[in-house]
């Protein structure tokens, strides 16, 4: 039997989905910093049904990360030098996931599927783990003190912000420093994030500004100001920017104008938002038609495990891949690449769902068989 991955999209058996997509926002509350009280809140996309999601095992929480293809959510805790794991549905505490990391702050899954974690203390090097919590290596050859924000550009270079150092440092794909990307004009940067145009958004906590830089580190403009203690950011696919601002979480539209509060000041006891994470889940009601309707498909096969976005689907910006439980396992940015390789997926049925003006609710069933 051939051992190579066989990834088959069923063009002759079309599934028509009544897709219900639900987004939830999770907010880390740093409380009174070293003293708490601490909590993780959860809200519906429209700001309704806010509630405490996690209270146990927190020690100055910093970030929230839902592990792909898993029913687990990670919380980094600065004071306990640890990362804890919780049930992603109930918020129930499960176990300590990582220990011995000095002041963990931001966490991200890289394109290699590894878990990257920043350190506020210690040697300041970015640490790389697998998704089982096992240490792999240092992702950077040198450290960044009080590091609290990171993201990758389109070339795979890693950018790390230093809160006390007031700079953004850049590392190549081998982890070697390329020097300061931004060295002036910052007063305490926290989160950093690249938008779909390859521009870097920087939250400057102490000056209360959100700044936009080009690919060379030149300041393009101040997106908005008067957001003192800004920390925690989510870039929505429709261009909205959601950020934590002190005891609130604000939504700005794609023209950088304040739209509304996701979390009004102090609601549910929120004191200091320092992470804002969006999680999307889907449920589907399925009817199957044994007729060919290629217009429903936006992925075209290039071989056993490689697919390309249809040239007719030009409004798609993102493709989210969900498992049969409706949990998001992978996000594909079409603006960066149109070739989708799913060969590393486990066997099973998945649902690829588009995000875009014209194809917003298009969903295609994908079967992975090895």
Coordinates of C-alpha atoms in Angstrom, one line a residue:
X1 CA 0.0 0.0 0.0
X2 CA 1.3 3.4 -0.8
X3 CA 2.2 5.4 2.2
X4 CA 1.9 8.9 0.7
X5 CA -0.9 11.1 1.8
X6 CA -4.0 10.9 -0.3
X7 CA -6.1 14.0 0.0
X8 CA -9.3 13.9 -1.9
X9 CA -11.9 16.6 -2.4
X10 CA -15.2 15.0 -3.5
X11 CA -16.3 16.9 -6.6
X12 CA -19.0 14.3 -7.5
X13 CA -20.6 14.3 -4.0
X14 CA -21.4 17.9 -3.0
X15 CA -22.4 18.7 0.5
X16 CA -24.6 21.8 1.0
X17 CA -24.1 23.3 4.4
X18 CA -26.3 25.4 6.6
X19 CA -23.2 27.0 8.2
X20 CA -23.5 28.6 11.6
X21 CA -20.3 30.4 12.5
X22 CA -19.9 31.6 16.0
X23 CA -17.0 33.8 17.2
X24 CA -16.0 34.2 20.8
X25 CA -13.6 36.7 22.2
X26 CA -11.4 35.7 25.2
X27 CA -9.8 38.4 27.3
X28 CA -7.0 38.0 29.8
X29 CA -7.3 40.2 32.8
X30 CA -4.1 41.1 34.6
X31 CA -6.0 42.5 37.6
X32 CA -3.8 44.6 39.7
X33 CA -0.7 43.1 38.1
X34 CA 1.4 41.3 40.7
X35 CA -1.6 41.1 43.1
X36 CA -4.5 40.2 41.0
X37 CA -7.3 39.2 41.1
X38 CA -6.9 37.4 37.8
X39 CA -9.4 36.0 35.3
X40 CA -10.1 35.0 31.7
X41 CA -13.3 36.4 30.3
X42 CA -15.4 35.1 27.3
X43 CA -17.8 37.2 25.2
X44 CA -19.9 36.5 22.1
X45 CA -18.8 38.4 19.0
X46 CA -21.4 41.1 19.6
X47 CA -20.2 41.7 23.2
X48 CA -23.1 39.8 24.7
X49 CA -23.1 37.0 27.2
X50 CA -19.9 38.0 28.9
X51 CA -18.8 35.7 31.7
X52 CA -15.8 34.4 33.6
X53 CA -14.3 31.5 31.7
X54 CA -11.2 30.7 33.9
X55 CA -10.4 31.7 37.4
X56 CA -8.2 28.8 38.7
X57 CA -4.5 28.4 38.4
X58 CA -3.8 32.0 37.2
X59 CA -0.7 34.0 38.3
X60 CA -0.6 37.3 36.3
X61 CA -1.8 35.7 33.0
X62 CA -0.4 37.1 29.8
X63 CA -1.7 35.3 26.8
X64 CA -4.3 32.8 25.6
X65 CA -3.7 30.2 22.9
X66 CA -6.0 27.6 21.6
X67 CA -4.0 24.6 20.5
X68 CA -5.0 23.5 17.0
X69 CA -6.6 20.1 16.5
X70 CA -7.1 19.9 20.3
X71 CA -9.6 20.6 23.0
X72 CA -7.1 22.5 25.0
X73 CA -6.3 26.2 25.6
X74 CA -3.0 27.5 27.1
X75 CA -2.6 30.4 29.5
X76 CA 0.9 31.8 30.1
X77 CA 1.5 33.0 33.7
X78 CA 4.3 35.5 34.3
X79 CA 4.4 35.1 38.1
X80 CA 4.5 31.3 38.3
X81 CA 7.0 31.0 35.3
X82 CA 4.6 28.5 33.8
X83 CA 2.0 27.7 31.1
X84 CA -1.1 26.0 32.2
X85 CA -3.6 24.0 30.1
X86 CA -7.4 24.1 30.4
X87 CA -10.3 22.5 28.7
X88 CA -11.2 24.8 25.8
X89 CA -14.9 24.3 26.1
X90 CA -15.5 24.4 29.9
X91 CA -12.5 26.3 31.0
X92 CA -11.7 23.6 33.6
X93 CA -8.1 23.3 34.8
X94 CA -6.3 20.3 33.5
X95 CA -2.6 20.5 34.3
X96 CA 0.7 22.4 34.1
X97 CA 1.8 22.3 30.5
X98 CA 5.3 24.0 30.7
X99 CA 7.4 25.0 33.7
X100 CA 10.7 26.6 34.2
X101 CA 10.3 29.4 31.6
X102 CA 11.1 32.7 33.1
X103 CA 8.1 35.1 32.9
X104 CA 6.3 33.8 29.8
X105 CA 4.3 36.4 28.0
X106 CA 3.2 36.0 24.3
X107 CA 2.6 32.6 22.7
X108 CA 2.1 31.8 19.0
X109 CA 2.1 28.8 16.7
X110 CA 4.6 29.2 13.9
X111 CA 4.2 28.0 10.3
X112 CA 6.3 25.0 11.3
X113 CA 3.5 24.0 13.8
X114 CA 5.8 24.7 16.8
X115 CA 4.8 26.7 19.8
X116 CA 6.9 29.9 20.3
X117 CA 6.9 31.7 23.7
X118 CA 8.5 35.0 24.8
X119 CA 10.2 35.6 28.2
X120 CA 9.9 38.7 30.2
X121 CA 12.8 37.6 32.4
X122 CA 15.8 35.2 32.1
X123 CA 17.9 35.3 28.9
X124 CA 15.1 36.9 26.9
X125 CA 15.5 34.3 24.1
X126 CA 12.4 33.1 22.3
X127 CA 11.7 29.5 23.3
X128 CA 10.4 26.9 21.0
X129 CA 8.3 23.9 22.1
X130 CA 6.2 21.3 20.4
X131 CA 2.5 21.2 21.0
X132 CA 2.9 18.5 23.7
X133 CA 4.9 21.0 25.8
X134 CA 8.3 19.6 25.2
X135 CA 11.2 22.0 24.8
X136 CA 12.8 21.9 21.3
X137 CA 15.3 24.8 21.2
X138 CA 15.9 28.5 21.5
X139 CA 14.3 30.1 18.5
X140 CA 16.6 33.1 18.7
X141 CA 20.4 33.2 19.2
X142 CA 20.2 36.3 21.4
X143 CA 17.7 37.7 23.9
X144 CA 15.3 40.6 24.1
X145 CA 14.7 41.9 27.6
X146 CA 11.1 42.3 28.8
X147 CA 9.8 40.9 25.5
X148 CA 6.0 41.0 25.2
X149 CA 5.0 41.1 21.5
X150 CA 5.9 39.0 18.5
X151 CA 4.9 38.3 14.9
X152 CA 6.4 37.1 11.6
X153 CA 6.6 39.0 8.3
X154 CA 5.8 37.5 4.9
X155 CA 9.5 36.4 4.6
X156 CA 9.5 34.5 7.8
X157 CA 11.5 37.0 9.8
X158 CA 10.5 37.2 13.5
X159 CA 9.9 40.5 15.2
X160 CA 10.0 40.9 19.0
X161 CA 9.1 44.0 21.1
X162 CA 10.9 45.1 24.2
X163 CA 8.7 47.0 26.7
X164 CA 11.4 48.4 28.9
X165 CA 13.9 48.6 26.0
X166 CA 11.4 50.6 23.9
X167 CA 12.3 48.9 20.6
X168 CA 11.4 46.2 18.1
X169 CA 14.1 43.7 17.2
X170 CA 14.1 41.6 14.0
X171 CA 15.5 38.0 13.6
X172 CA 16.1 36.0 10.5
X173 CA 14.8 32.5 9.9
X174 CA 17.9 31.1 11.7
X175 CA 17.2 33.1 14.8
X176 CA 20.1 35.5 14.2
X177 CA 19.4 39.2 15.1
X178 CA 19.2 41.6 12.2
X179 CA 19.3 44.5 14.6
X180 CA 16.7 47.0 15.7
X181 CA 13.7 47.3 13.3
X182 CA 12.3 50.3 15.3
X183 CA 14.7 52.0 17.8
X184 CA 13.1 55.4 18.4
X185 CA 9.7 56.9 19.0
X186 CA 8.4 54.1 21.3
X187 CA 7.6 54.5 25.0
X188 CA 6.6 51.0 26.0
X189 CA 5.5 48.7 23.1
X190 CA 3.4 45.7 23.9
X191 CA 1.7 43.8 21.1
X192 CA 2.8 43.9 17.5
X193 CA 1.0 42.4 14.5
X194 CA 1.4 42.5 10.7
X195 CA -1.7 43.4 8.7
X196 CA -2.6 41.9 5.3
X197 CA -0.5 44.6 3.6
X198 CA 2.7 43.6 5.3
X199 CA 2.6 46.7 7.6
X200 CA 3.4 46.4 11.3
X201 CA 0.9 47.6 13.9
X202 CA 2.5 48.4 17.2
X203 CA 0.6 49.0 20.5
X204 CA 2.5 51.6 22.5
X205 CA 1.3 51.1 26.1
X206 CA 2.8 54.1 27.8
X207 CA 2.0 56.7 25.1
X208 CA -1.5 55.4 24.5
X209 CA -1.0 55.2 20.7
X210 CA -1.4 52.5 18.1
X211 CA 1.2 53.0 15.3
X212 CA 1.6 51.8 11.8
X213 CA 5.0 51.1 10.2
X214 CA 6.1 50.1 6.7
X215 CA 8.3 47.1 5.8
X216 CA 11.4 49.2 6.4
X217 CA 10.4 50.4 9.9
X218 CA 9.3 53.9 8.8
X219 CA 6.4 55.3 10.7
X220 CA 3.5 55.7 8.3
X221 CA 0.9 57.1 10.7
X222 CA -0.8 57.0 14.1
X223 CA -3.8 54.8 13.7
X224 CA -5.4 56.1 16.9
X225 CA -4.4 57.6 20.1
X226 CA -5.8 58.3 23.6
X227 CA -5.7 54.5 24.3
X228 CA -3.4 54.6 27.4
X229 CA -2.5 51.1 28.7
X230 CA -3.3 49.5 25.3
X231 CA -2.5 45.8 25.3
X232 CA -4.1 42.8 23.5
X233 CA -5.0 43.0 19.9
X234 CA -7.0 41.0 17.3
X235 CA -7.1 41.9 13.6
X236 CA -10.4 40.9 12.2
X237 CA -10.7 39.7 8.6
X238 CA -13.1 42.6 7.7
X239 CA -10.4 45.2 8.7
X240 CA -11.6 45.9 12.2
X241 CA -9.1 46.2 15.0
X242 CA -10.0 45.0 18.5
X243 CA -7.8 46.1 21.3
X244 CA -7.6 46.0 25.1
X245 CA -7.5 49.5 26.6
X246 CA -7.2 49.4 30.4
X247 CA -10.4 48.0 31.9
X248 CA -12.2 47.9 28.5
X249 CA -12.0 46.2 25.1
X250 CA -12.6 48.5 22.1
X251 CA -13.6 47.8 18.5
X252 CA -12.3 50.2 15.7
X253 CA -13.6 49.9 12.2
X254 CA -11.5 49.6 9.0
X255 CA -11.2 53.3 8.8
X256 CA -9.6 53.3 12.3
X257 CA -12.6 55.0 13.9
X258 CA -13.9 53.9 17.3
X259 CA -17.0 51.8 16.7
X260 CA -18.1 50.5 20.1
X261 CA -17.0 48.7 23.2
X262 CA -16.8 44.9 23.0
X263 CA -16.3 45.1 26.8
X264 CA -17.4 48.3 28.5
X265 CA -15.0 49.7 31.2
X266 CA -15.0 47.5 34.3
X267 CA -17.7 45.1 33.1
X268 CA -17.4 41.7 34.8
X269 CA -14.7 43.2 37.0
X270 CA -12.2 43.7 34.2
X271 CA -9.3 45.7 35.5
X272 CA -6.5 45.4 33.0
X273 CA -7.0 43.7 29.6
X274 CA -3.7 42.4 28.4
X275 CA -4.7 39.8 25.7
X276 CA -7.6 39.7 23.3
X277 CA -8.1 36.4 21.3
X278 CA -10.8 35.5 18.9
X279 CA -11.9 31.9 18.4
X280 CA -14.2 30.8 15.6
X281 CA -16.3 27.6 15.7
X282 CA -18.8 26.3 13.3
X283 CA -21.7 23.9 13.3
X284 CA -23.2 22.5 10.1
X285 CA -26.5 20.9 9.0
X286 CA -25.7 18.8 5.9
X287 CA -27.7 17.7 2.9
X288 CA -25.9 15.7 0.2
X289 CA -26.7 15.9 -3.4
X290 CA -25.3 13.4 -5.9
X291 CA -24.9 16.0 -8.6
X292 CA -21.9 18.0 -9.6
X293 CA -22.0 21.7 -8.7
X294 CA -18.4 22.9 -9.1
X295 CA -19.5 26.5 -8.3
X296 CA -19.6 25.4 -4.7
X297 CA -15.9 24.6 -4.7
X298 CA -13.2 27.1 -4.2
X299 CA -10.3 24.6 -3.8
X300 CA -8.9 22.8 -6.8
X301 CA -6.6 19.8 -6.5
X302 CA -3.0 20.0 -7.7
X303 CA -2.1 16.5 -6.6
X304 CA -2.4 14.1 -3.7
X305 CA -1.9 16.7 -1.0
X306 CA -1.7 20.1 -2.6
X307 CA -4.6 22.4 -3.5
X308 CA -4.9 25.9 -5.1
X309 CA -7.6 28.5 -4.5
X310 CA -9.8 28.7 -7.6
X311 CA -9.0 31.8 -9.8
X312 CA -12.8 32.4 -9.8
X313 CA -12.8 32.9 -6.1
X314 CA -11.0 36.2 -6.1
X315 CA -12.7 37.8 -3.1
X316 CA -11.4 35.2 -0.6
X317 CA -9.0 36.6 1.9
X318 CA -8.8 33.8 4.4
X319 CA -9.6 30.1 4.6
X320 CA -10.4 28.6 8.0
X321 CA -10.2 24.8 8.3
X322 CA -12.4 23.2 11.0
X323 CA -12.5 19.6 12.3
X324 CA -15.7 17.6 12.7
X325 CA -16.3 19.1 16.1
X326 CA -16.4 22.6 14.6
X327 CA -13.0 23.6 16.1
X328 CA -10.7 25.8 14.1
X329 CA -7.5 23.8 13.4
X330 CA -5.8 26.0 10.7
X331 CA -6.0 29.4 9.1
X332 CA -4.7 30.0 5.6
X333 CA -3.9 33.6 4.5
X334 CA -4.8 33.7 0.8
X335 CA -3.2 37.1 0.4
X336 CA 0.2 35.6 1.1
X337 CA -0.2 32.3 -0.9
X338 CA -2.8 30.6 -2.9
X339 CA -1.4 27.0 -2.6
X340 CA -2.8 25.1 0.3
X341 CA -0.8 22.0 1.5
X342 CA -2.8 19.8 3.9
X343 CA -0.5 16.8 3.9
X344 CA 0.3 17.1 7.6
X345 CA -3.3 16.8 8.7
X346 CA -4.5 13.8 10.5
X347 CA -7.0 11.4 8.9
X348 CA -10.6 12.6 8.9
X349 CA -13.2 14.9 7.6
X350 CA -12.5 18.7 7.7
X351 CA -14.5 21.7 6.6
X352 CA -12.7 24.5 4.7
X353 CA -14.6 27.8 5.1
X354 CA -13.9 31.0 3.3
X355 CA -13.8 34.6 4.5
X356 CA -14.4 37.2 1.9
X357 CA -17.1 39.5 0.6
X358 CA -18.5 37.3 -2.1
X359 CA -17.7 33.9 -0.7
X360 CA -18.1 34.6 3.0
X361 CA -20.2 31.5 3.8
X362 CA -18.9 29.0 1.3
X363 CA -17.9 25.8 2.9
X364 CA -16.2 22.8 1.3
X365 CA -15.8 19.3 2.8
X366 CA -12.3 17.9 2.7
X367 CA -11.4 14.3 3.4
X368 CA -7.9 13.4 4.5
X369 CA -6.9 9.7 4.1
X370 CA -3.5 8.3 4.6

